[in-house]
Tab-separated table of C-alpha atoms in Angstrom:
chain	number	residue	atom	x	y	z
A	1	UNK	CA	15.468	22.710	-7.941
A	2	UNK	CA	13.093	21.168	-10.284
A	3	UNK	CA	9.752	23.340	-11.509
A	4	UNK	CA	7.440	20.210	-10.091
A	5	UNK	CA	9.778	20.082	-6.578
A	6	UNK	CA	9.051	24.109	-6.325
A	7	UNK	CA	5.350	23.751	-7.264
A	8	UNK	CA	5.158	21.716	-4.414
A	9	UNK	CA	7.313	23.464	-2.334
A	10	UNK	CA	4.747	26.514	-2.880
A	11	UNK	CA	2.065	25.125	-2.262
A	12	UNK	CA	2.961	23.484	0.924
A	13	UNK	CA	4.111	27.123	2.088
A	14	UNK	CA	0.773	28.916	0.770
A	15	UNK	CA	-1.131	25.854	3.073
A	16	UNK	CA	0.883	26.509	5.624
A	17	UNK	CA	-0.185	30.217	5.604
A	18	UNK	CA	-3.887	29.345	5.242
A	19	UNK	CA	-4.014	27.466	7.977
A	20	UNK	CA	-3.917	29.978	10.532
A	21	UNK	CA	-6.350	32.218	8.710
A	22	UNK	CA	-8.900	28.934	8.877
A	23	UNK	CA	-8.551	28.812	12.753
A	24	UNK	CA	-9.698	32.282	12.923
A	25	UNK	CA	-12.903	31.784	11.306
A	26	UNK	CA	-14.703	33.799	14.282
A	27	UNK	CA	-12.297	36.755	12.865
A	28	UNK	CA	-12.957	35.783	9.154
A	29	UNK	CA	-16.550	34.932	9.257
A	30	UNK	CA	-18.198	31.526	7.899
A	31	UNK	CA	-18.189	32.616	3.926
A	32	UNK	CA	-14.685	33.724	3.705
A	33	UNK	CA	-13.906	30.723	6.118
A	34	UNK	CA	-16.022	28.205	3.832
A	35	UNK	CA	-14.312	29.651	0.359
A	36	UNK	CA	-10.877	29.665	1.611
A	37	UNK	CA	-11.390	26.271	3.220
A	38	UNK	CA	-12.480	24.888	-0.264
A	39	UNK	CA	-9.361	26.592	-2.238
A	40	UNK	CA	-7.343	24.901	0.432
A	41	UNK	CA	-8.686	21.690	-0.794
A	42	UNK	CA	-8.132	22.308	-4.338
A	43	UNK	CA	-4.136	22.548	-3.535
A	44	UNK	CA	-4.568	19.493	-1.217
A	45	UNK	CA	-5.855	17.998	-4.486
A	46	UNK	CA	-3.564	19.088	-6.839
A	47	UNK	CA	-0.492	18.982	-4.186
A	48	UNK	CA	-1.031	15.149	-4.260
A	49	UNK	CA	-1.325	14.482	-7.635
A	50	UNK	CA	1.802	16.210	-8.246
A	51	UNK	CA	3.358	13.525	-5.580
A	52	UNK	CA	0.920	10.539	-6.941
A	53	UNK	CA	4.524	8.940	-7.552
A	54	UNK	CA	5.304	8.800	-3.715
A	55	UNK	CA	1.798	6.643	-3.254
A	56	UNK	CA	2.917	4.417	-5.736
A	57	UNK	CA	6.177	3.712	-4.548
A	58	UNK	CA	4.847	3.347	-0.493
A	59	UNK	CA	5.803	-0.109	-0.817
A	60	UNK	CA	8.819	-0.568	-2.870
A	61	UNK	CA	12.556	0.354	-1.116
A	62	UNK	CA	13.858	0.321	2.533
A	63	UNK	CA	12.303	1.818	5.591
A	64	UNK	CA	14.849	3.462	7.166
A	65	UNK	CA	13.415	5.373	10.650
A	66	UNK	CA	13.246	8.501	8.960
A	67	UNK	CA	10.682	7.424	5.857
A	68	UNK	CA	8.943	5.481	8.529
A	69	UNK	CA	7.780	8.973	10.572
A	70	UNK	CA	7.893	10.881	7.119
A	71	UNK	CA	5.401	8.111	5.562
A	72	UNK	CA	3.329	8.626	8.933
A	73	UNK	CA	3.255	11.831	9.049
A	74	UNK	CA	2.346	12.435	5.266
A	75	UNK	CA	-0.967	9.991	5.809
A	76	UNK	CA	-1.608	11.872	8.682
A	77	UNK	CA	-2.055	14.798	6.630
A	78	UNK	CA	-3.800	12.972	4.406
A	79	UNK	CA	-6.548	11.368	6.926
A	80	UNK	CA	-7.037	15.173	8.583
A	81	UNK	CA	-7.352	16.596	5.193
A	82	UNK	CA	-10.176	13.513	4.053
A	83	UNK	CA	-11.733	14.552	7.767
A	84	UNK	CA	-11.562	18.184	6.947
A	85	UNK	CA	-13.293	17.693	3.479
A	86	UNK	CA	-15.941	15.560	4.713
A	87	UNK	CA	-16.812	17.679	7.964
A	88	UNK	CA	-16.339	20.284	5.781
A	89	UNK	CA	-18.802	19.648	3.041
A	90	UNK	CA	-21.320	18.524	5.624
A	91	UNK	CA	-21.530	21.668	7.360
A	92	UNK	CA	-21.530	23.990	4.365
A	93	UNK	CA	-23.518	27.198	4.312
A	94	UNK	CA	-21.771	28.385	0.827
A	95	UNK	CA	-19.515	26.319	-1.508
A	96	UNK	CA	-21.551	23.048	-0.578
A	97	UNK	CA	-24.488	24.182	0.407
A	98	UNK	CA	-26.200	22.803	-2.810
A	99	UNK	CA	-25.702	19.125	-2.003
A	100	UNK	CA	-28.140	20.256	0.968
A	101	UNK	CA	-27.065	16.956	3.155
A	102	UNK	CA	-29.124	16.242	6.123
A	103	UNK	CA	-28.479	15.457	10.104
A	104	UNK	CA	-25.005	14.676	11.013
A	105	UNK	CA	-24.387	17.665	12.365
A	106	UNK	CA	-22.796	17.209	15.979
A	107	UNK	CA	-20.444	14.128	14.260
A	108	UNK	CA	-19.636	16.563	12.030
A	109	UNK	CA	-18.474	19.179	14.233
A	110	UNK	CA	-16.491	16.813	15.987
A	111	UNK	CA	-14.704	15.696	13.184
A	112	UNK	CA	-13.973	19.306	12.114
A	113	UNK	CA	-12.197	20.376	15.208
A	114	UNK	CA	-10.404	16.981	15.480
A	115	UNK	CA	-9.370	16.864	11.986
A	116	UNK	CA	-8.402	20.897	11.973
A	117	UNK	CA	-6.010	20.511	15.090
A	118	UNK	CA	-4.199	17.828	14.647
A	119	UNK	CA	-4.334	18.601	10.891
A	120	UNK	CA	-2.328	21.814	12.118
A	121	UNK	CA	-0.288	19.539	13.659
A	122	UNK	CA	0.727	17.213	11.193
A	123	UNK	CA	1.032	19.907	8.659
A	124	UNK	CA	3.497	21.636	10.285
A	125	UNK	CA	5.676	18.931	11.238
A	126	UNK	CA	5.540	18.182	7.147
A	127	UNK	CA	6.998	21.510	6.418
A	128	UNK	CA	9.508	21.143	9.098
A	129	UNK	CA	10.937	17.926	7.492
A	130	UNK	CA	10.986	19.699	4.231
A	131	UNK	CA	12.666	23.127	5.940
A	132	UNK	CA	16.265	22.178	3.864
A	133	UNK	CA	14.601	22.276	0.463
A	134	UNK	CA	12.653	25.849	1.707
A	135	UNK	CA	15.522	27.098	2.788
A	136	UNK	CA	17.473	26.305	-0.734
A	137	UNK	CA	15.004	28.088	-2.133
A	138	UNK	CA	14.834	30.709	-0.412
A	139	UNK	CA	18.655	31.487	-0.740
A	140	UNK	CA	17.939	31.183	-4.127
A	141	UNK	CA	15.487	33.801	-3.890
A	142	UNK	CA	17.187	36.129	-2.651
A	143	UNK	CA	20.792	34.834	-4.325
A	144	UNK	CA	22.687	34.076	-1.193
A	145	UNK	CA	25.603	32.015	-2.129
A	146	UNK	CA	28.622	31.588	0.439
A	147	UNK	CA	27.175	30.265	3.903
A	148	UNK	CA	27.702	32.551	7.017
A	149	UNK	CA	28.480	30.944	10.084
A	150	UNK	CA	27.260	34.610	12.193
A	151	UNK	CA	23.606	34.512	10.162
A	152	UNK	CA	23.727	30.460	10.971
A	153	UNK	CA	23.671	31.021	14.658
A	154	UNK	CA	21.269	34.504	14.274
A	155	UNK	CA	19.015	31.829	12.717
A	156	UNK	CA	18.844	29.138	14.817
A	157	UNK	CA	18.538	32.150	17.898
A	158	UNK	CA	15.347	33.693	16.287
A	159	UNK	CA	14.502	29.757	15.492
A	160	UNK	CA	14.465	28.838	19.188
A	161	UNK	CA	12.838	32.299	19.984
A	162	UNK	CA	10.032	31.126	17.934
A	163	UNK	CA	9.775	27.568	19.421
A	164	UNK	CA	9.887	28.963	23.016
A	165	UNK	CA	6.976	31.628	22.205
A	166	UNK	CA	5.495	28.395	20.586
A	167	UNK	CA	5.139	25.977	23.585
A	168	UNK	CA	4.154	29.499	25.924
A	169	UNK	CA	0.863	29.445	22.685
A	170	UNK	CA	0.272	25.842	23.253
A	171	UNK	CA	-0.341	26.455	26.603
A	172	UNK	CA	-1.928	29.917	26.452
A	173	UNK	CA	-4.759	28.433	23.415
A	174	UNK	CA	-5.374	24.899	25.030
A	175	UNK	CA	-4.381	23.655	22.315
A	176	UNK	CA	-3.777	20.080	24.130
A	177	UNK	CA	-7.173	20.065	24.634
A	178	UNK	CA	-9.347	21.097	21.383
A	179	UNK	CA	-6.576	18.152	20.063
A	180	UNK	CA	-8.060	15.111	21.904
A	181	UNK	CA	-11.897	16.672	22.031
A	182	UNK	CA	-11.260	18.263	26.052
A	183	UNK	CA	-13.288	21.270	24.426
A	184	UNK	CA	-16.080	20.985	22.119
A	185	UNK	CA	-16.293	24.922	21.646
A	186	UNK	CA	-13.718	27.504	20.289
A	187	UNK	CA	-12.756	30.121	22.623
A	188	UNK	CA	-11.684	33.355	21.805
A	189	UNK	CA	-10.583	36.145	23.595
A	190	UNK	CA	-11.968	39.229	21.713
A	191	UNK	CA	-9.879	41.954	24.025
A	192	UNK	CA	-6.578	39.980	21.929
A	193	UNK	CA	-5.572	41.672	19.041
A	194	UNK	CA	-6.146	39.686	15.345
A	195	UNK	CA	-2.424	40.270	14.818
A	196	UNK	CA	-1.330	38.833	18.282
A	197	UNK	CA	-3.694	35.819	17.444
A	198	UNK	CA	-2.161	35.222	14.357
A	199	UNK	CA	1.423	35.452	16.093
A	200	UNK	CA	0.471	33.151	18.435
A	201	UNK	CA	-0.608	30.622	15.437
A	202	UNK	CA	2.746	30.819	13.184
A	203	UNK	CA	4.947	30.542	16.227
A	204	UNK	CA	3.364	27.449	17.331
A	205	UNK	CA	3.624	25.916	13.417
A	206	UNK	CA	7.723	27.179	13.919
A	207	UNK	CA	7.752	24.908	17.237
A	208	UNK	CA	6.650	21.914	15.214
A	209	UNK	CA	8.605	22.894	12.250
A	210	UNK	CA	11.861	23.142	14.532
A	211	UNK	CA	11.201	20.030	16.401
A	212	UNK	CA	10.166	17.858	12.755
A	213	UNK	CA	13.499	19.587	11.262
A	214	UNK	CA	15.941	18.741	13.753
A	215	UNK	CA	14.293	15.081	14.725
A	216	UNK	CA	14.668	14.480	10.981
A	217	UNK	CA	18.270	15.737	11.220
A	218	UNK	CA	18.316	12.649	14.169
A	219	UNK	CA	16.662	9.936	12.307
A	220	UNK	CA	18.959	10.471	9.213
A	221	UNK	CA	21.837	9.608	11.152
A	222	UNK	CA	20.412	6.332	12.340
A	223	UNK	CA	21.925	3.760	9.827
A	224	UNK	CA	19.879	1.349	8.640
A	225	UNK	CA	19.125	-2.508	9.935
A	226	UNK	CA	21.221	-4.513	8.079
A	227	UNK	CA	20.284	-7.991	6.916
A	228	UNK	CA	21.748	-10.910	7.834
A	229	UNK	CA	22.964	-13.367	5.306
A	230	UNK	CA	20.874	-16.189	4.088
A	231	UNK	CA	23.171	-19.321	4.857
């Protein structure tokens, strides 16, 4: 794998990671949640400049089914993100609190939780239809050469362990809710343990990594329309 590919690669795996941590800003506090908010940006930044090629190529080749949902999903991202920033910046106590910009709160607010849900989301299904170059690199991490068919299927059991867990979170957080603005206030349960919060969070990005991975796996197969000759 190409330096730039892995770059990228990391830094969509160090988002991933932060984006639990941001939903648990009642257990990280407004400053830490503000600051690590704002590095998250700086990688959103950086991660697409390092694929400014892919914008620039949007509308040259064929759109097969697969780049269709990839190319939606990856401006998904990228509207959440925007949303994120914005709402973000508006409602800045720390980083941002310098540009001191009035009203706008409520709007604000809204955007924030919209953006940060479905931005979990989207995010997660674009790591799931990257999982075959993560796992490359991860056997290459840890030099695994020869494929196994018995650690194939102990994957794909603690894979499907995760998604199940991950629709029982869905369901336990609301999450169906906070995504089309049911709720307009966070919940927490402070009797649940930080560590059982954060379980709940990563097994409900594996559910959408699982179902983006093997819906990609789908699409792929799906030969493309041909053309019909010009007579």
């Amino acid at each position: 794998m190409k330096p730039k590919a892995m770059i990228k690669i990391v830094l969509d795996l160090v988002m991933s990671i932060m984006l639990p941590i941001l939903m648990a800003f009642i257990l990280t506090g407004q400053k830490a949640h503000e600051w690590i908010g704002a590095a998250m940006f700086v990688m959103f930044i950086t991660h697409n400049l390092l694929n400014f090629r892919w914008y620039k190529n949007l509308r040259k080749g064929k759109y097969t089914v697969f780049r269709i949902f990839q190319t939606v999903v990856n401006l998904s991202v990228f509207i959440c993100m925007i949303g994120l920033m914005v709402s973000g910046i508006m409602m800045s106590r720390y980083p941002f609190a310098f540009l001191s910009i009035p009203g706008g709160m409520s709007f604000a607010r809204e955007l924030h939780m919209l953006a940060s849900y479905w931005g979990f989301i989207f995010m997660s299904v674009h790591v799931g239809l990257h999982w075959n170059m993560i796992m490359m690199m991860m056997r290459k991490a840890v030099r695994i050469a020869r494929p196994s068919g018995a650690r194939k299927v102990i994957l794909r059991v603690i894979a499907a362990g995760i998604a199940a867990y991950g629709v029982y979170a869905f369901i336990l957080h609301d999450i169906a809710l906070y995504l089309f603005l049911k709720i307009m206030f966070i919940s927490f349960e402070f009797e649940q343990y930080p560590v059982l919060f954060f379980a709940d969070h990563l097994a409900m990005m594996g559910l959408c990594i699982c179902v983006a991975y093997y819906a990609a796996k789908g699409m792929q197969r799906i030969p493309s329309p041909k053309r019909g000759k010009l007579k």
